[in-house]
Coordinates of C-alpha atoms in Angstrom, one line a residue:
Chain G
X172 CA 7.1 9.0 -5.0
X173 CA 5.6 6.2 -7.1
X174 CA 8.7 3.9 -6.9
X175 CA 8.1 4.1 -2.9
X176 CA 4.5 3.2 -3.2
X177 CA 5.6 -0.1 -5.3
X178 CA 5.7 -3.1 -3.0
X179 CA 9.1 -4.9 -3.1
X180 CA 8.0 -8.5 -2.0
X181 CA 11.4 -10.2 0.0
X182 CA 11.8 -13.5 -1.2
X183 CA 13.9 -15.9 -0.2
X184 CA 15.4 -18.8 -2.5
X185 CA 16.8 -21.7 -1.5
X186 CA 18.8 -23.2 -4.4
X187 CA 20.5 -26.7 -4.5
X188 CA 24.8 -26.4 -5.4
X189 CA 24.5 -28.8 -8.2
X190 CA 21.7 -27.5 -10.4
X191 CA 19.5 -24.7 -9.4
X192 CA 22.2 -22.7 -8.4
X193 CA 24.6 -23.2 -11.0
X194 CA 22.0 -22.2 -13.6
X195 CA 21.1 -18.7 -11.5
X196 CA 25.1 -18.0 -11.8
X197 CA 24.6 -18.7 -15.4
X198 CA 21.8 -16.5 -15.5
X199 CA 24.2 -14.2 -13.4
X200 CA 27.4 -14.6 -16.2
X201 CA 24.7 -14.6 -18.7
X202 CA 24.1 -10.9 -17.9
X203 CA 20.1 -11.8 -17.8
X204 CA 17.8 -9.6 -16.3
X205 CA 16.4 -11.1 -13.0
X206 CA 14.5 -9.8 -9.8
X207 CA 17.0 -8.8 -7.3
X208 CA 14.1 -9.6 -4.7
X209 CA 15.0 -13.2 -5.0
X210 CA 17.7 -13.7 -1.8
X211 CA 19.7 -17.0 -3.2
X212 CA 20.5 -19.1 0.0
X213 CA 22.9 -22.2 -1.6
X214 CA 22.5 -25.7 -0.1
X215 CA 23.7 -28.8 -1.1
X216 CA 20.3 -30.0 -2.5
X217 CA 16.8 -29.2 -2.2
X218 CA 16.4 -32.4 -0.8
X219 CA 18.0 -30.4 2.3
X220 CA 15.2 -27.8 2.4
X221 CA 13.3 -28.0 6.3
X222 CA 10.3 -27.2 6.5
X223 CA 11.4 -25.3 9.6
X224 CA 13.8 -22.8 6.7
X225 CA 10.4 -22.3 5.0
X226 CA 8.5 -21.3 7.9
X227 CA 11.3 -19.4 9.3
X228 CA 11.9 -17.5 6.7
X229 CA 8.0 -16.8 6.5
X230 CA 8.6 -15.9 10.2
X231 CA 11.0 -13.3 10.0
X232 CA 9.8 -11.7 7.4
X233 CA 10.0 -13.4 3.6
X234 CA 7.0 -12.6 1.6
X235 CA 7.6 -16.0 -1.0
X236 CA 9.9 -19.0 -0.5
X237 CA 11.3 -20.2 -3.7
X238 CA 12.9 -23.8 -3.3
X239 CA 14.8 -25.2 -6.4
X240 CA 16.5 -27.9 -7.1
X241 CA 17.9 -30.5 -10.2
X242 CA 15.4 -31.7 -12.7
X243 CA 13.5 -35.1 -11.5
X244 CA 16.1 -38.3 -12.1
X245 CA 18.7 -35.5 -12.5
X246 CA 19.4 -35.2 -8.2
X247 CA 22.9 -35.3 -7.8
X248 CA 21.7 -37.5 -4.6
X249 CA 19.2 -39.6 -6.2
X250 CA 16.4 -38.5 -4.7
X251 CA 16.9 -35.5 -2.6
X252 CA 14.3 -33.6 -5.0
X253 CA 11.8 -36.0 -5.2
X254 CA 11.7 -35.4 -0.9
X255 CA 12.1 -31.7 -1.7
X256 CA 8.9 -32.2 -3.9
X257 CA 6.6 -34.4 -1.3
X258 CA 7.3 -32.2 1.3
X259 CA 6.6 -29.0 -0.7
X260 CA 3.7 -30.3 -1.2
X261 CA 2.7 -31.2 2.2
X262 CA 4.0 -27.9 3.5
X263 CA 1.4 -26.1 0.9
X264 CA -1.2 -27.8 2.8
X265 CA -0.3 -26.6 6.3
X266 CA 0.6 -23.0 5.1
X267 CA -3.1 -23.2 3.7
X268 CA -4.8 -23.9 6.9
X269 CA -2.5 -21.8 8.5
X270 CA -4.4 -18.9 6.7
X271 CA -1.1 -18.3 4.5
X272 CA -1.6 -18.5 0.5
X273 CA 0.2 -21.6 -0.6
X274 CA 1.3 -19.5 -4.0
X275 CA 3.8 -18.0 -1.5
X276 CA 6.0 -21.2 -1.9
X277 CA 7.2 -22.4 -4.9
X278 CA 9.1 -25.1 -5.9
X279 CA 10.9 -25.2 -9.0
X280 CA 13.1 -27.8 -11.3
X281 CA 15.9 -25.5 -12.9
X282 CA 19.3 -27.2 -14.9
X283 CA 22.7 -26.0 -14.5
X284 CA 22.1 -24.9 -18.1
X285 CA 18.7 -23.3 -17.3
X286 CA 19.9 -19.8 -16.7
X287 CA 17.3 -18.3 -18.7
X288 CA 15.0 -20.6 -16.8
X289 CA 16.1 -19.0 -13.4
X290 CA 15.8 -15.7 -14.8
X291 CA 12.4 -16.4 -15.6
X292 CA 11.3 -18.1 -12.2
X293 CA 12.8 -15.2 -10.5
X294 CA 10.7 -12.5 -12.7
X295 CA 7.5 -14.3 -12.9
X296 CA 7.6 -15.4 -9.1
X297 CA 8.3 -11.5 -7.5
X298 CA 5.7 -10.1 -9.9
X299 CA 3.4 -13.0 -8.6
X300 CA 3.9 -12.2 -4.9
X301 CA 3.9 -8.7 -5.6
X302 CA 0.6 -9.0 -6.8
X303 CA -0.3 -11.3 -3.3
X304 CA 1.1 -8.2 -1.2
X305 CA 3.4 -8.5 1.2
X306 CA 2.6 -11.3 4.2
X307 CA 3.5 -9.1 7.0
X308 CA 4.1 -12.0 9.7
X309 CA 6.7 -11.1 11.5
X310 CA 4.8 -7.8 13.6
X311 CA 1.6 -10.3 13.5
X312 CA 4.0 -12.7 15.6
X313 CA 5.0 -10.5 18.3
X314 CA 3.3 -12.3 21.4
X315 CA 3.0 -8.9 23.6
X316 CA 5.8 -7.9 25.9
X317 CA 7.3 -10.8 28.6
X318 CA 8.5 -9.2 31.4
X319 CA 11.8 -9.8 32.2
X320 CA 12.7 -12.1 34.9
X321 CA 15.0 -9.5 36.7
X322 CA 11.7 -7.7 36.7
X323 CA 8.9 -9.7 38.1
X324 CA 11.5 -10.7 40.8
X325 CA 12.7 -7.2 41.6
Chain L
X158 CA 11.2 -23.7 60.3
X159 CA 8.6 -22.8 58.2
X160 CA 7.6 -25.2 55.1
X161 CA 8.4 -24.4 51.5
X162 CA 5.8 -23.3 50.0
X163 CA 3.9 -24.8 46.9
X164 CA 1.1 -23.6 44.5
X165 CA -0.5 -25.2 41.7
X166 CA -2.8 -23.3 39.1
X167 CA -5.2 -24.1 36.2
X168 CA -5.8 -21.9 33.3
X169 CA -7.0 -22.8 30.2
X170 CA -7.0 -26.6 30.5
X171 CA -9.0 -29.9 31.2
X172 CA -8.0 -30.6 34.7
X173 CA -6.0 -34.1 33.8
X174 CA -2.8 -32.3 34.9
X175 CA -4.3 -31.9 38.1
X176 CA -5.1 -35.5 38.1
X177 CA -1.7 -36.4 37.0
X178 CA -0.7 -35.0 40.2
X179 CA -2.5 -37.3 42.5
X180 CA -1.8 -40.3 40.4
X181 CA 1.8 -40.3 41.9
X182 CA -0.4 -42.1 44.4
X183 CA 1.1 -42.2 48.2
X184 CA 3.9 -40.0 47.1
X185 CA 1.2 -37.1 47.4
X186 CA 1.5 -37.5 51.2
X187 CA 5.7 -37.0 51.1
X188 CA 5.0 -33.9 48.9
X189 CA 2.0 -32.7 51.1
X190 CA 4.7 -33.4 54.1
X191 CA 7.7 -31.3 52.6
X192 CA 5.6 -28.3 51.3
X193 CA 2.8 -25.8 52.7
X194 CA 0.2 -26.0 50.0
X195 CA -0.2 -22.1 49.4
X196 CA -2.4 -22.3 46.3
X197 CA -4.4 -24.9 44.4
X198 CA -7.7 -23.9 43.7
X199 CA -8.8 -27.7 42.2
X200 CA -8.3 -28.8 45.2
X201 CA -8.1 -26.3 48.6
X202 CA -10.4 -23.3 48.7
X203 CA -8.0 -20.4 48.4
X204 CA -8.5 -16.6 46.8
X205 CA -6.8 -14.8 44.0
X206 CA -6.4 -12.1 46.7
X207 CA -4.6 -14.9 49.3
X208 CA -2.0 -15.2 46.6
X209 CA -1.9 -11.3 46.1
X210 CA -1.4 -10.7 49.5
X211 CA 1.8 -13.2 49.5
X212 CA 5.3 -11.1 49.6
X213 CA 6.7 -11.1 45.9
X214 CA 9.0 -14.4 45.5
X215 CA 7.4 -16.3 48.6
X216 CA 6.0 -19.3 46.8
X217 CA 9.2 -21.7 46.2
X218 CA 7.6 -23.8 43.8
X219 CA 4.7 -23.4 41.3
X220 CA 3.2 -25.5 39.2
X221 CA 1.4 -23.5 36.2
X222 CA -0.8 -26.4 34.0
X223 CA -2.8 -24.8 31.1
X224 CA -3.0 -22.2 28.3
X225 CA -3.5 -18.3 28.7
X226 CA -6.6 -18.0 26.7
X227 CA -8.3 -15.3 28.3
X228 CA -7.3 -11.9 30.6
X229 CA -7.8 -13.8 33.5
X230 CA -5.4 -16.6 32.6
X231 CA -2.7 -14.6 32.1
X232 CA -3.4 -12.0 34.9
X233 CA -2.9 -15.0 37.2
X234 CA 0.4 -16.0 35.4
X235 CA 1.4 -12.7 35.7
X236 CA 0.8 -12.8 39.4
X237 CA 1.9 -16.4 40.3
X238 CA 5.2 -15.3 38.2
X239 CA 5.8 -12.5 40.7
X240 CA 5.0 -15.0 43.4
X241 CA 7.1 -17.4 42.8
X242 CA 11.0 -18.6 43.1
X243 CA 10.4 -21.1 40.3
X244 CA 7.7 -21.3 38.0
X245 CA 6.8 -24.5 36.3
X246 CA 5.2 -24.7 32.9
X247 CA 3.5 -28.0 33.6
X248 CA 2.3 -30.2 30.8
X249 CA 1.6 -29.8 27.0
X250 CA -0.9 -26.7 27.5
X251 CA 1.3 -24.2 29.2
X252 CA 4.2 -25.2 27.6
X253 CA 3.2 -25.9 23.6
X254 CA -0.4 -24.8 23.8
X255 CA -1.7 -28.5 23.4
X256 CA -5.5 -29.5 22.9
X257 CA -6.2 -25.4 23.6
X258 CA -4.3 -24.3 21.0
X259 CA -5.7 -25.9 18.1
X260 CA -8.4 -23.3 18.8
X261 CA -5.6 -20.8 16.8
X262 CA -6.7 -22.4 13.8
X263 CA -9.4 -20.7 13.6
X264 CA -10.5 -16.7 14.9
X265 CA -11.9 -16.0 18.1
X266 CA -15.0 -14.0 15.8
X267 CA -15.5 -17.9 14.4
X268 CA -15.6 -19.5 17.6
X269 CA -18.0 -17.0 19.4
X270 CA -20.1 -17.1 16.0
X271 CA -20.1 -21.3 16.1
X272 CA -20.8 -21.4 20.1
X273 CA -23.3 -18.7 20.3
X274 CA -25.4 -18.6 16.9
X275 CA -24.2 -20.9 14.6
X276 CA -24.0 -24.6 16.5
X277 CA -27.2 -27.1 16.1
X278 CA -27.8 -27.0 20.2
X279 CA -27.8 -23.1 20.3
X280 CA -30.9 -21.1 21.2
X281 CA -30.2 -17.8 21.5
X282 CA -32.5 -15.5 20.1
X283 CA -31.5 -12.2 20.5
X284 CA -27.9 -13.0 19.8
X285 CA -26.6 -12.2 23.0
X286 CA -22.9 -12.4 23.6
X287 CA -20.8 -12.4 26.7
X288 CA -19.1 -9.1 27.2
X289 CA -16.0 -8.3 29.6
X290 CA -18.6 -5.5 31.4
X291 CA -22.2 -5.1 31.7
X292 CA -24.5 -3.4 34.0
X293 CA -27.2 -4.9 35.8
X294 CA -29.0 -3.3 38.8
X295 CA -27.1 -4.6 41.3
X296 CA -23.7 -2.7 39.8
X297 CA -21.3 -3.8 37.5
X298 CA -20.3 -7.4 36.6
X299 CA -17.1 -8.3 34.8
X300 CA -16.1 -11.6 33.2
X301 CA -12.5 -12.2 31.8
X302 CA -12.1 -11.0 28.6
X303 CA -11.9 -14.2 25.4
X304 CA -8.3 -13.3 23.9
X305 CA -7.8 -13.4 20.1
X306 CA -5.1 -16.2 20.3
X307 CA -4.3 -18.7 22.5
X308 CA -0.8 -18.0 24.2
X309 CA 1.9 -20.4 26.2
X310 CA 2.6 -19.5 29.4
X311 CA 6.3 -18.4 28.1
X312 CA 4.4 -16.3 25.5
X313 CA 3.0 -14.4 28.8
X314 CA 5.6 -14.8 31.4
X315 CA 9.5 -16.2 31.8
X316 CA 9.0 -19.5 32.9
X317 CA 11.9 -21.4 34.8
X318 CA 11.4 -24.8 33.6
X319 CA 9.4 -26.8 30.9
X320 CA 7.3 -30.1 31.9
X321 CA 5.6 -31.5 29.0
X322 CA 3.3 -34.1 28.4
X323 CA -0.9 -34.4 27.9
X324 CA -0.3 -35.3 30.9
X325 CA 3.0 -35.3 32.6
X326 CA 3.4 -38.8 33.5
X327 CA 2.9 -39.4 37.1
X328 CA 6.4 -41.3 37.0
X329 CA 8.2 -38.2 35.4
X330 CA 6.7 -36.3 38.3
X331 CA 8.2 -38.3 41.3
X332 CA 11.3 -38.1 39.6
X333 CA 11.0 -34.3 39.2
X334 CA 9.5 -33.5 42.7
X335 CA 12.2 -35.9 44.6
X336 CA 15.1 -34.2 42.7
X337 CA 13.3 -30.8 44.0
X338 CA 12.3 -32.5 47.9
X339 CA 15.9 -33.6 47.9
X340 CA 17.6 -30.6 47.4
X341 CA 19.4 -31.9 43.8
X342 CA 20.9 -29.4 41.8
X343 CA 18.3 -28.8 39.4
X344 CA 19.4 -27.9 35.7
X345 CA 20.1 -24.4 34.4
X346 CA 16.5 -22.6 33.7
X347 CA 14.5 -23.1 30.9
X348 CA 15.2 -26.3 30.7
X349 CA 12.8 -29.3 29.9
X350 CA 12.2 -31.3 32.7
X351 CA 10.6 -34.4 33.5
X352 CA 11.2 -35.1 30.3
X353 CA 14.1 -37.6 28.1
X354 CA 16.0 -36.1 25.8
X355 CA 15.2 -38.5 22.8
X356 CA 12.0 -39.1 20.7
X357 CA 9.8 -41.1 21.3
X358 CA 10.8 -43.6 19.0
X359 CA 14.0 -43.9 21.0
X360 CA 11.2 -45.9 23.7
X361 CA 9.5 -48.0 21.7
X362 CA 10.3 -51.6 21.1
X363 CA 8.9 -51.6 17.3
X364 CA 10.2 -53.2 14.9
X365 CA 11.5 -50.8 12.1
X366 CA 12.1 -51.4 8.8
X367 CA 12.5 -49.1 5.6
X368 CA 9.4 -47.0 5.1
X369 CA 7.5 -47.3 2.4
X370 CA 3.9 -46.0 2.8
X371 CA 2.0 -45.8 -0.3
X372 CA -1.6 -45.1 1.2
X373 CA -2.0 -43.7 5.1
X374 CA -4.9 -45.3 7.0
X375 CA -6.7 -43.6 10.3
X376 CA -6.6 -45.5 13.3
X377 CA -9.9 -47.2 13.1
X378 CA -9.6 -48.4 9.4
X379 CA -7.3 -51.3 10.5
X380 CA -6.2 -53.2 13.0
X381 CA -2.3 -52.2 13.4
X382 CA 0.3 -55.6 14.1
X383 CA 1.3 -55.2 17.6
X384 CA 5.2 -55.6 16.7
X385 CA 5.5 -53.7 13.3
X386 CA 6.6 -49.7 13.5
X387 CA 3.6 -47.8 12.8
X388 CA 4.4 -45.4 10.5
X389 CA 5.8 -49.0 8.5
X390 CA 1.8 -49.6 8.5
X391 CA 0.5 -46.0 7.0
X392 CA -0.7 -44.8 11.1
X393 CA 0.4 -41.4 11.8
X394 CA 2.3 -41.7 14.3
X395 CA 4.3 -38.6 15.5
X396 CA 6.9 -40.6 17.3
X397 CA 9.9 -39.1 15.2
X398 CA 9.0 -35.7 16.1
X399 CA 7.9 -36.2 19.7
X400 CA 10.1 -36.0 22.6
X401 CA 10.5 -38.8 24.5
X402 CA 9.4 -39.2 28.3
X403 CA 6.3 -41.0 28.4
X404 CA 7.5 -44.5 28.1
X405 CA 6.1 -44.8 24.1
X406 CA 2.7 -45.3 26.2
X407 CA 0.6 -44.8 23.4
X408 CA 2.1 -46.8 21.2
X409 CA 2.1 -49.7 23.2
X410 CA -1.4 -49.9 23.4
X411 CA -1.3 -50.3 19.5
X412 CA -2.3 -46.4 18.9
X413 CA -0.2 -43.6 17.4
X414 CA 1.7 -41.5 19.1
X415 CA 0.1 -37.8 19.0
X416 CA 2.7 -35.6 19.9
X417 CA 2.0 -34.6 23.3
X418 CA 5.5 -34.0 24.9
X419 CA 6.4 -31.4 22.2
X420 CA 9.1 -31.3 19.9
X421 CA 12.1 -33.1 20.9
X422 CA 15.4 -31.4 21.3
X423 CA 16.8 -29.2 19.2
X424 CA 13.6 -29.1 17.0
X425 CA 11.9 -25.5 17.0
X426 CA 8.5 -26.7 15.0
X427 CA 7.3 -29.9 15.7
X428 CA 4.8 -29.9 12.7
X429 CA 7.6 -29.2 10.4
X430 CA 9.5 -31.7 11.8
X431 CA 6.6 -34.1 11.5
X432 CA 6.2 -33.1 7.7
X433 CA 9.7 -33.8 7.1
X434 CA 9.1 -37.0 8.8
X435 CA 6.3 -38.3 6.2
X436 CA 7.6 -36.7 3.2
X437 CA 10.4 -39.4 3.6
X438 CA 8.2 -42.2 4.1
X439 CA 5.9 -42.0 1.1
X440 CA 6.7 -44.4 -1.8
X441 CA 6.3 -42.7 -4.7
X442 CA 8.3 -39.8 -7.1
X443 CA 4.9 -39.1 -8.9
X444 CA 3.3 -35.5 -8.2
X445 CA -0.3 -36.4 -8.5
X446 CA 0.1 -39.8 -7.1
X447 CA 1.7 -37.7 -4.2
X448 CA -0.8 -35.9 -4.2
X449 CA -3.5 -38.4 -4.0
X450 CA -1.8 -40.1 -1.1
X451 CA -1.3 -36.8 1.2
X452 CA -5.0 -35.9 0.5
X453 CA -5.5 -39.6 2.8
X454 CA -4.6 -37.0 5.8
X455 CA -7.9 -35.1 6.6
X456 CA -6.2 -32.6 8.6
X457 CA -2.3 -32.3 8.0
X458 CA -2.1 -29.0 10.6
X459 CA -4.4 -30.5 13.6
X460 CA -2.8 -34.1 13.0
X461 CA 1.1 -32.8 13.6
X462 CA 0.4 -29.6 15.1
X463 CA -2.3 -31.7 17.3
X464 CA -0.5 -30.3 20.8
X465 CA 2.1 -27.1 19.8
X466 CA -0.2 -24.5 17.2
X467 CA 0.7 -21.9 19.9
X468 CA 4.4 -22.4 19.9
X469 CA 4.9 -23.3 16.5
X470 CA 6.4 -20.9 14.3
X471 CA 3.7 -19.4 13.0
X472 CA 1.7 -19.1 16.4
X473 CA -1.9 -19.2 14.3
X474 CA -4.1 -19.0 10.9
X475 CA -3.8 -15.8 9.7
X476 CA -7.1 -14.4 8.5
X477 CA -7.4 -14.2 4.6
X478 CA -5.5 -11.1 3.3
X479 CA -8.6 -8.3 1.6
X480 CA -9.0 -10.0 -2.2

């Protein structure tokens, strides 16, 4: 009964192919312990991240967002993280007013070599959210029925 | 043979839609000519129960301007929708939410507190609030009932087509009301109409160069250059996440854009859009300096969110989860 009761937060993380990734399938080859709650969504670079994908995601049903990417000066595109980075931090701002705790995104730096560093994020971050409880958006969304067109025509 | 037939409603809005409408100036008289005005209650003294009394689908066109904010609102959409061959979300309010919406950033508890006990002008001693029913000698009065959240009309109803704008512009109109009057093959539904299918940067004659904003001023705290971009110049200006249609009107009166025709094609989330926008623009690769320089925006949700909190993806603030 008690592992139903536990509250397995559904998080969603989008990693960048060069770094962030890399180092989760090193924490993966590694054999390292890490929360399987972390869903691992590979893009080219976090510098690619929407803030549409975090919202999104939040929308239908994600609990955290983890974005991460390639150490600062390490972007395989220059500068795609340092983007990543001002617009995490712009989005934390809107989520707040938008009643949503900003702790639910998170934006990380992990190496290709940072396995143990993934492992990590991914521990620490689901135990964080599953302390925050789940966010519980997408039922909070439903806008009440719309009738069908067929139907207000019949 | 008889006239088609034409309505136009308000719900929650500020009546400048039904301005817009005259402002197409004589060509009022061509559409007062083609169509049998069924419905307009700005304008022509009709009832709720004229329009209920209407066989279902007999109203050609309708134009729907404003929000659904409280039971009445969308009572009224759900009856004009029955109504009507084609239903019109007309300008930013029924189709994004608009100045309305913002109201979702906040509870409806807050807003009754604020407007009935808490504002500086308010006397109300015993604390009375409006309520839906209450009984007086004469029998039982009703008023609409103040909805949690403030809903687009798509939210309530299927809408046929989407006219945005805060307010359509009065030259979008003619164009969409000739296309209708001449019997053009209008596009498929749920379509934006009235509308271009750019942003709004795509009409203005700015000069752009590589952005490089390194502190963000308000409108008042300078006087912009009237041929520089103005997002080059630290101004907000929601242009790149706007769709186009207005003519860049705004802008060429050396203000920002604000976002009124909605998100441009393909975009789900204007304010995301918007946020992608500026985190692209600021010069600098330091966190706190970041940080300094977005704490220059007072009000990051109001500012990019200014006309679509309702049909954004996250509809509204969520109330703070129990601590």
């Amino acid at each position: 009964m008690k592992e139903q009761e536990r509250f397995e937060p559904r998080i969603i993380g989008f990693l960048c192919n060069w770094c962030a990734y890399t180092g989760a399938d090193l924490a993966g080859v590694s054999r390292m312990k890490s929360a399987p709650n972390v869903r691992v969504l590979r893009l080219m670079c976090s510098g690619r991240v929407d803030p549409t994908f975090v919202l999104r995601a939040f929308q239908l049903g994600a609990d955290g967002v983890l974005v991460a990417g390639c150490h600062p000066g390490d972007c395989h595109y220059q500068e795609g993280n340092y983007k990543a980075l001002r617009r995490t931090l712009l989005l934390k701002r809107v989520l707040r007013q938008f009643g949503i705790d900003e702790r639910r995104l998170r934006l990380e730096w992990i190496s290709a070599s940072e396995g143990e560093k993934f492992a990590r994020v991914a521990n620490e971050f689901t135990e964080e959210i599953r302390a925050l409880g789940p966010l519980e958006l997408t039922a909070a969304l439903e806008t009440g029925p719309a009738l069908e067109l067929e139907e207000v025509r019949a | 043979m008889s006239k088609p037939k034409l309505a136009l409603y308000w719900a929650a809005s500020c009546g400048g839609c039904e301005i817009t409408v005259l402002d197409i100036e004589e060509k009022i008289l061509d559409v007062a000519a083609f169509f049998d005005i069924v419905f307009w209650p700005c304008a022509m003294d009709f009832k709720y129960k004229d329009v209920e009394a209407m066989e279902d689908g007999s109203i050609d066109l309708c134009l729907f301007n404003g929000a659904i904010r409280t039971s009445e609102n969308e009572a009224i959409a759900r009856l004009l929708r029955r109504k009507s061959k084609i239903l019109v979300a007309f300008g930013s309010c029924a189709c994004d939410g608009c100045i309305p919406g913002l109201a979702n950033l906040t509870t409806r508890e807050e807003i009754l507190d604020w407007v009935y006990r808490g504002s500086p002008s308010t006397i109300n001693e015993n604390g009375v609030r409006p309520q839906p029913k209450v009984r007086v000698p004469e029998g039982e009065l009703e008023i609409p009932e103040f909805y949690e959240e403030v809903r687009t009309l798509a939210q309530v109803v299927p809408v046929d087509y989407f006219m945005p704008g805060c307010p359509p512009q009065p030259p979008q109109i003619v164009k969409v009301m000739t296309a209708i009057m001449t019997g053009a093959q209008l596009p498929p539904p749920g379509s934006v109409i009235g509308a271009g299918d750019k942003t709004c940067c795509d009409e203005c004659g700015r000069t752009r160069q590589e952005k490089r904003v390194k502190r963000f001023y308000r409108p008042w705290e300078l006087v912009p250059d009237p041929d520089q971009c103005l997002l080059d110049q630290g101004i907000i200006c929601l242009g790149p996440a706007t769709r186009s249609g207005c003519g860049a009107l705004c802008v060429k009166a050396n203000m920002p854009c604000r976002g009124c025709y909605g998100p441009p094609p393909n975009v789900t989330d204007q304010g995301a859009k918007m946020i992608s926008a500026l985190a692209s623009v600021i010069d600098s690769q330091d966190p706190e300096e970041i940080q300094r320089i977005l704490d220059q925006i007072p009000d990051p949700a109001g500012t990019f969110y200014r006309f679509s909190v309702p049909a954004s993806l996250l509809h509204r603030r969520r109330s703070a989860p129990a601590a």
